[in-house]
C-alpha positions as semicolon CSV with decimal commas, in nm:
position;residue;x (nm);y (nm);z (nm)
1;M;0,000;0,000;0,000
2;S;0,130;0,345;-0,093
3;E;0,203;0,611;0,167
4;N;-0,092;0,814;0,040
5;K;-0,328;0,525;0,097
6;K;-0,196;0,479;0,451
7;I;-0,260;0,846;0,520
8;T;-0,601;0,824;0,358
9;Q;-0,719;0,557;0,595
10;N;-0,673;0,800;0,883
11;V;-0,838;1,102;0,722
12;N;-1,185;1,228;0,813
13;Q;-1,253;0,996;1,104
14;P;-1,575;1,098;1,284
15;K;-1,528;1,327;1,581
16;N;-1,725;1,356;1,904
17;Q;-1,860;1,707;1,859
18;S;-2,197;1,877;1,852
19;G;-2,191;1,965;1,483
20;K;-2,071;1,794;1,170
21;E;-1,834;1,977;0,935
22;I;-1,886;1,893;0,569
23;A;-1,643;1,991;0,293
24;I;-1,763;1,991;-0,069
25;I;-1,472;2,027;-0,312
26;G;-1,609;2,180;-0,631
27;S;-1,884;2,438;-0,686
28;G;-2,010;2,298;-1,016
29;P;-2,355;2,142;-1,071
30;A;-2,281;1,832;-0,860
31;G;-2,123;2,019;-0,569
32;V;-2,390;2,289;-0,543
33;F;-2,676;2,043;-0,590
34;C;-2,530;1,822;-0,318
35;A;-2,526;2,119;-0,080
36;L;-2,886;2,204;-0,169
37;Q;-2,994;1,845;-0,110
38;L;-2,803;1,829;0,219
39;I;-2,992;2,134;0,343
40;E;-3,324;1,967;0,255
41;E;-3,235;1,631;0,403
42;F;-3,105;1,778;0,729
43;Q;-3,430;1,976;0,761
44;K;-3,637;1,662;0,706
45;T;-3,458;1,479;0,986
46;G;-3,459;1,776;1,223
47;Q;-3,081;1,793;1,237
48;N;-2,937;2,139;1,269
49;A;-2,586;2,078;1,397
50;Y;-2,391;2,087;1,072
51;H;-2,197;2,328;0,854
52;I;-2,111;2,302;0,482
53;T;-1,804;2,461;0,324
54;I;-1,780;2,460;-0,055
55;F;-1,426;2,498;-0,189
56;D;-1,353;2,616;-0,543
57;P;-1,107;2,875;-0,681
58;H;-1,351;2,949;-0,965
59;E;-1,688;3,124;-0,974
60;T;-1,975;2,919;-0,835
61;L;-2,161;2,721;-1,103
62;S;-1,954;2,882;-1,380
63;T;-1,937;2,546;-1,561
64;I;-2,314;2,543;-1,607
65;L;-2,313;2,859;-1,819
66;P;-2,213;2,702;-2,156
67;T;-2,444;2,401;-2,120
68;G;-2,715;2,372;-2,383
69;N;-2,550;2,653;-2,579
70;G;-2,623;2,886;-2,290
71;R;-2,983;2,764;-2,247
72;C;-2,897;2,484;-2,001
73;N;-3,042;2,152;-2,112
74;L;-3,095;2,039;-1,753
75;A;-3,269;1,702;-1,807
76;Y;-3,422;1,463;-2,060
77;S;-3,783;1,347;-2,074
78;E;-3,724;0,980;-1,995
79;F;-3,881;0,861;-1,671
80;D;-3,792;0,492;-1,681
81;F;-3,464;0,457;-1,492
82;K;-3,329;0,174;-1,709
83;K;-3,410;0,352;-2,033
84;L;-3,255;0,671;-1,895
85;A;-2,937;0,487;-1,796
86;A;-2,909;0,346;-2,150
87;F;-2,799;0,691;-2,270
88;Y;-2,466;0,652;-2,087
89;P;-2,185;0,468;-2,271
90;R;-2,004;0,438;-1,939
91;G;-2,182;0,396;-1,605
92;E;-2,513;0,250;-1,726
93;K;-2,549;-0,036;-1,477
94;F;-2,421;0,172;-1,184
95;L;-2,686;0,433;-1,262
96;Y;-2,975;0,185;-1,240
97;S;-2,979;0,214;-0,862
98;V;-2,909;0,587;-0,864
99;F;-3,183;0,677;-1,113
100;S;-3,436;0,444;-0,950
101;R;-3,408;0,667;-0,642
102;F;-3,351;1,008;-0,800
103;G;-3,428;1,042;-1,168
104;T;-3,596;1,285;-1,405
105;S;-3,916;1,320;-1,200
106;E;-3,731;1,408;-0,882
107;T;-3,508;1,651;-1,069
108;L;-3,798;1,843;-1,219
109;E;-3,985;1,839;-0,887
110;Y;-3,691;1,999;-0,710
111;F;-3,634;2,269;-0,969
112;K;-4,005;2,350;-0,970
113;K;-3,987;2,387;-0,593
114;I;-3,715;2,653;-0,616
115;G;-3,898;2,844;-0,888
116;V;-3,739;2,703;-1,204
117;K;-4,015;2,643;-1,457
118;T;-3,925;2,408;-1,742
119;Y;-4,052;2,298;-2,082
120;T;-3,983;1,993;-2,298
121;Q;-3,882;2,011;-2,663
122;P;-4,017;1,759;-2,918
123;D;-3,679;1,581;-2,908
124;G;-3,718;1,517;-2,532
125;R;-3,467;1,772;-2,408
126;I;-3,581;1,977;-2,108
127;F;-3,489;2,344;-2,063
128;P;-3,578;2,617;-1,815
129;V;-3,853;2,846;-1,947
130;S;-3,605;3,132;-1,919
131;N;-3,385;2,958;-2,181
132;S;-3,095;3,094;-1,980
133;A;-2,821;2,910;-1,794
134;K;-2,740;3,244;-1,629
135;V;-3,089;3,270;-1,481
136;L;-3,083;2,908;-1,363
137;R;-2,742;2,966;-1,204
138;A;-2,870;3,274;-1,021
139;Q;-3,174;3,082;-0,890
140;M;-2,961;2,795;-0,759
141;I;-2,710;3,027;-0,592
142;S;-2,992;3,232;-0,439
143;E;-3,141;2,915;-0,293
144;L;-2,802;2,809;-0,163
145;L;-2,734;3,140;0,010
146;K;-3,067;3,132;0,192
147;S;-2,904;2,890;0,433
148;K;-2,669;3,021;0,699
149;K;-2,522;2,673;0,711
150;V;-2,330;2,715;0,385
151;K;-2,004;2,899;0,322
152;I;-1,836;2,929;-0,018
153;T;-1,458;2,961;-0,008
154;K;-1,255;3,050;-0,316
155;K;-0,972;2,810;-0,259
156;E;-0,825;2,518;-0,450
157;I;-0,788;2,200;-0,244
158;K;-0,475;2,022;-0,364
159;N;-0,431;1,738;-0,114
160;I;-0,609;1,545;0,157
161;E;-0,425;1,716;0,441
162;E;-0,621;2,035;0,372
163;V;-0,951;1,869;0,463
164;Q;-0,844;1,647;0,753
165;K;-1,056;1,837;1,006
166;Y;-1,382;1,767;0,823
167;D;-1,617;1,488;0,925
168;V;-1,738;1,444;0,567
169;V;-1,565;1,524;0,237
170;V;-1,742;1,528;-0,099
171;L;-1,538;1,526;-0,420
172;A;-1,731;1,708;-0,693
173;T;-1,455;1,862;-0,898
174;G;-1,562;1,749;-1,244
175;S;-1,348;1,531;-1,468
176;K;-1,084;1,735;-1,644
177;D;-0,750;1,790;-1,469
178;H;-0,883;1,713;-1,122
179;N;-0,814;1,344;-1,081
180;K;-0,489;1,397;-0,890
181;L;-0,698;1,487;-0,588
182;A;-0,901;1,165;-0,612
183;D;-0,574;0,980;-0,654
184;S;-0,440;1,136;-0,332
185;F;-0,733;0,978;-0,150
186;G;-0,618;0,640;-0,281
187;H;-0,867;0,602;-0,564
188;S;-0,787;0,453;-0,906
189;I;-0,862;0,654;-1,219
190;N;-0,964;0,527;-1,560
191;P;-0,773;0,744;-1,811
192;L;-0,953;1,050;-1,945
193;K;-1,051;1,060;-2,311
194;P;-1,241;1,336;-2,495
195;A;-1,607;1,256;-2,557
196;L;-1,898;1,447;-2,708
197;C;-1,670;1,627;-2,949
198;G;-1,633;1,689;-3,320
199;L;-1,405;1,474;-3,533
200;K;-1,126;1,572;-3,768
201;I;-1,160;1,392;-4,099
202;K;-0,868;1,252;-4,298
203;E;-0,859;1,322;-4,673
204;K;-1,198;1,494;-4,689
205;G;-1,178;1,523;-5,066
206;E;-1,259;1,802;-5,308
207;N;-1,542;2,048;-5,231
208;F;-1,604;1,916;-4,879
209;P;-1,934;2,087;-4,781
210;A;-1,805;2,283;-4,479
211;G;-2,085;2,483;-4,317
212;V;-2,360;2,248;-4,430
213;S;-2,601;2,100;-4,173
214;L;-2,797;1,780;-4,210
215;N;-3,077;1,651;-3,988
216;T;-3,113;1,276;-3,957
217;D;-3,335;1,050;-3,747
218;E;-3,033;0,983;-3,525
219;G;-2,932;1,345;-3,470
220;G;-2,798;1,650;-3,644
221;I;-2,470;1,659;-3,836
222;I;-2,261;1,966;-3,915
223;F;-1,983;1,960;-4,175
224;T;-1,696;2,182;-4,060
225;H;-1,361;2,292;-4,199
226;Q;-1,202;2,033;-3,967
227;G;-1,444;1,751;-4,042
228;V;-1,780;1,674;-3,883
229;S;-1,964;1,780;-3,569
230;G;-2,315;1,794;-3,425
231;P;-2,520;1,566;-3,192
232;Y;-2,489;1,253;-3,408
233;I;-2,111;1,292;-3,430
234;F;-2,087;1,366;-3,057
235;K;-2,260;1,034;-2,997
236;I;-2,012;0,853;-3,224
237;S;-1,713;1,015;-3,054
238;S;-1,853;0,921;-2,714
239;V;-1,912;0,555;-2,801
240;N;-1,563;0,538;-2,958
241;A;-1,384;0,741;-2,688
242;Y;-1,133;0,462;-2,626
243;K;-1,103;0,350;-2,987
244;N;-0,770;0,411;-3,159
245;F;-0,754;0,651;-3,454
246;P;-0,802;0,632;-3,743
247;Y;-1,146;0,473;-3,750
248;E;-1,441;0,467;-3,989
249;V;-1,738;0,699;-3,941
250;N;-2,062;0,595;-4,110
251;I;-2,296;0,892;-4,158
252;P;-2,658;0,824;-4,264
253;I;-2,745;1,050;-4,556
254;L;-3,076;0,951;-4,713
255;N;-3,340;0,681;-4,730
256;P;-3,311;0,484;-5,061
257;D;-3,686;0,409;-5,059
258;K;-3,770;0,778;-5,036
259;L;-3,526;0,853;-5,317
260;L;-3,680;0,584;-5,538
261;E;-4,026;0,735;-5,485
262;L;-3,899;1,078;-5,591
263;I;-3,731;0,930;-5,896
264;K;-4,058;0,765;-6,005
265;E;-4,241;1,095;-5,965
266;N;-3,968;1,298;-6,141
267;S;-3,803;1,048;-6,375
268;T;-3,713;1,304;-6,642
269;K;-3,527;1,537;-6,406
270;S;-3,155;1,505;-6,337
271;F;-3,048;1,253;-6,073
272;G;-2,852;1,519;-5,884
273;N;-3,145;1,759;-5,868
274;I;-3,368;1,485;-5,728
275;V;-3,116;1,406;-5,452
276;S;-3,090;1,780;-5,380
277;L;-3,459;1,775;-5,287
278;I;-3,366;1,556;-4,988
279;I;-3,027;1,692;-4,882
280;P;-2,844;2,024;-4,934
281;R;-2,724;2,066;-5,293
282;S;-2,358;2,120;-5,199
283;L;-2,362;1,794;-5,003
284;A;-2,525;1,616;-5,298
285;Q;-2,257;1,750;-5,535
286;Y;-1,985;1,633;-5,294
287;L;-2,133;1,283;-5,275
288;F;-2,176;1,249;-5,650
289;K;-1,814;1,348;-5,706
290;K;-1,687;1,123;-5,426
291;Y;-1,876;0,820;-5,557
292;E;-1,815;0,908;-5,926
293;I;-2,182;0,941;-6,017
294;D;-2,301;1,167;-6,298
295;F;-2,493;1,452;-6,132
296;N;-2,671;1,552;-6,455
297;K;-2,780;1,210;-6,574
298;Q;-3,152;1,152;-6,605
299;A;-3,299;1,019;-6,279
300;A;-3,469;0,733;-6,461
301;H;-3,123;0,602;-6,554
302;A;-2,996;0,594;-6,193
303;K;-2,861;0,251;-6,106
304;K;-2,957;0,060;-5,793
305;I;-2,592;0,045;-5,681
306;E;-2,566;0,425;-5,714
307;I;-2,875;0,477;-5,500
308;E;-2,733;0,243;-5,235
309;K;-2,401;0,432;-5,234
310;L;-2,584;0,755;-5,150
311;K;-2,746;0,598;-4,845
312;N;-2,437;0,661;-4,630
313;L;-2,123;0,870;-4,631
314;I;-1,814;0,686;-4,512
315;L;-1,538;0,907;-4,371
316;I;-1,219;0,832;-4,179
317;A;-1,174;1,009;-3,846
318;E;-0,811;1,086;-3,767
319;N;-0,852;1,273;-3,436
320;V;-1,092;1,466;-3,217
321;D;-1,165;1,830;-3,278
322;G;-1,089;1,969;-2,931
323;K;-1,291;2,284;-2,997
324;G;-1,614;2,091;-2,962
325;E;-1,507;1,895;-2,656
326;I;-1,773;1,901;-2,385
327;V;-1,704;1,616;-2,144
328;H;-1,450;1,342;-2,085
329;A;-1,486;0,969;-2,060
330;G;-1,295;0,819;-1,769
331;G;-1,260;0,910;-1,403
332;V;-1,280;0,744;-1,063
333;K;-1,349;0,373;-1,102
334;L;-1,705;0,284;-1,008
335;N;-1,609;-0,040;-0,832
336;E;-1,440;0,176;-0,566
337;I;-1,763;0,344;-0,453
338;D;-2,089;0,196;-0,324
339;K;-2,442;0,252;-0,453
340;N;-2,461;0,576;-0,253
341;C;-2,141;0,715;-0,412
342;R;-1,955;0,657;-0,086
343;S;-1,591;0,560;-0,111
344;K;-1,499;0,202;-0,026
345;I;-1,146;0,324;0,054
346;V;-1,212;0,628;0,276
347;P;-1,506;0,587;0,518
348;N;-1,606;0,954;0,520
349;L;-1,559;1,036;0,151
350;W;-1,829;1,063;-0,117
351;I;-1,751;1,109;-0,489
352;I;-2,014;1,254;-0,723
353;G;-2,074;1,396;-1,069
354;E;-1,839;1,398;-1,366
355;I;-1,528;1,307;-1,167
356;L;-1,673;0,954;-1,174
357;D;-1,623;0,723;-1,472
358;I;-1,971;0,814;-1,600
359;D;-2,055;1,006;-1,914
360;G;-2,367;1,040;-2,125
361;F;-2,473;1,157;-2,467
362;C;-2,600;1,508;-2,550
363;G;-2,945;1,580;-2,413
364;G;-2,906;1,677;-2,048
365;F;-2,764;1,342;-1,945
366;N;-2,438;1,465;-1,796
367;L;-2,619;1,719;-1,580
368;Q;-2,861;1,444;-1,476
369;N;-2,562;1,242;-1,358
370;C;-2,460;1,542;-1,144
371;W;-2,808;1,600;-0,998
372;S;-2,873;1,234;-0,922
373;T;-2,539;1,128;-0,773
374;A;-2,538;1,449;-0,565
375;A;-2,885;1,379;-0,426
376;I;-2,813;1,014;-0,350
377;A;-2,489;1,106;-0,174
378;A;-2,663;1,379;0,028
379;C;-2,919;1,132;0,165
380;D;-2,643;0,893;0,267
381;I;-2,432;1,169;0,424
382;V;-2,722;1,280;0,643
383;K;-2,775;0,921;0,761
384;F;-2,404;0,894;0,830
385;C;-2,399;1,217;1,031
386;K;-2,697;1,101;1,237
387;S;-2,532;0,772;1,329
388;E;-2,257;0,734;1,585
389;K;-2,064;0,492;1,366
390;P;-1,964;0,525;0,999
C-alpha cells in the first residue's frame, strides 16, 4: 500500500462534537446540488448541527453557463430509470440504482420547488422556461445562500491534508485535470478521453461541404472545416472514446426508398437535382463526385448500386476536434464506490458527478448524472452524520 493510501485511511474519522463539518470540493452542478440536497435532508430529519463549506477557486456554477449553448439543457424526458441509464456509454449499470431513487421526476420536482419552470422540446430535451443558464445559475445560488449553514470559499484544495478536520468530504470537482486529488485519497482513475466532441476527418476530398447542416433521425450533423460535428457525431465520438484513430465513421445521408419514390415521380429530371430535394445541394454534389456518379444524368437512368451508395457517407476520423469537446470519458473507477457514491477506501468520503467514470450523450444526461449522484450522496451523508458509527 502506498504512503498516500496509509494516510487516507486516517483522514476524516468521525469526531465527538456537537456539529458535523462537511467539505464539498467543487462548486459545479454536482457540488452545489449536493449542498442544496443536504440542506433539505437535514431539515427533514430535524438535524441542525452541521456546517457546509464549498471549496472552489472558480466562480460558483460557472461550468453550467455554456451548457445547452447557454440555455442549459438540464434534463431529458425519460422517466424509466433503465431507459434513462441506457444513454450513458459508461456507467449505465451503476446508474440503475441511482436513477431508480432520484431520476428525471425528482429533478424536475426539485427545480419547480425553487422556482425554475421548465418545458420539454419535441426531441425530449428539457430546458428552463427562461432559456438561460445564467438565470438558472442565479436561482440555484440564491437558494443556496438562503441557508446560513453554507459557506463558499474561493480556494483550491490540492491534497487530503487540507480537509483532515472535516467529518465528511465530498469530491465534486468534475473530470478534467482534477483526478490527482481523487488519486491522493487512494482512488484509481480510468484514463480520461475526450467525448462528445467533433471529429477531424482525414482526406476529406474536393469540395467538402463545410458549413452544411444535415438533420437525420439519429441526430444533427454539421460539416466543418475540420471535419464533422453535431449531436450525431458527438454520440459517435462518445461511443468510440477509447477507440484508436483512425477509424471509420458511417454517416446516414438519405433513405433509398424515399429517393426511389422521388425518382418515379420525377423520372425526367436530373439525378442530382432529385437528390438535392432531400439533402443540401452542396452535399449532394460532394457525394456524386466522391462516388463518381453523374450529377446531370436523367434520374430514370440511376442505377440501384448508385442509389445504395448515397445511403451513407463513409469518412475516416483521424482525431478529435478539441474545440467541440464538452465532457471526458474516464474518471474514478465505479467499483471503488458503493451505490450511494460513498468511497470504499475512505469511510467519510463521497464522490459525485463527472469526476466519476460516468458520461452520457447530449441531451441533459451529464447534468442528470450530477443531480442524481449528488442527491443520493446527500441522503447517505445525512444518515451517516446522524449515526454514531460510519
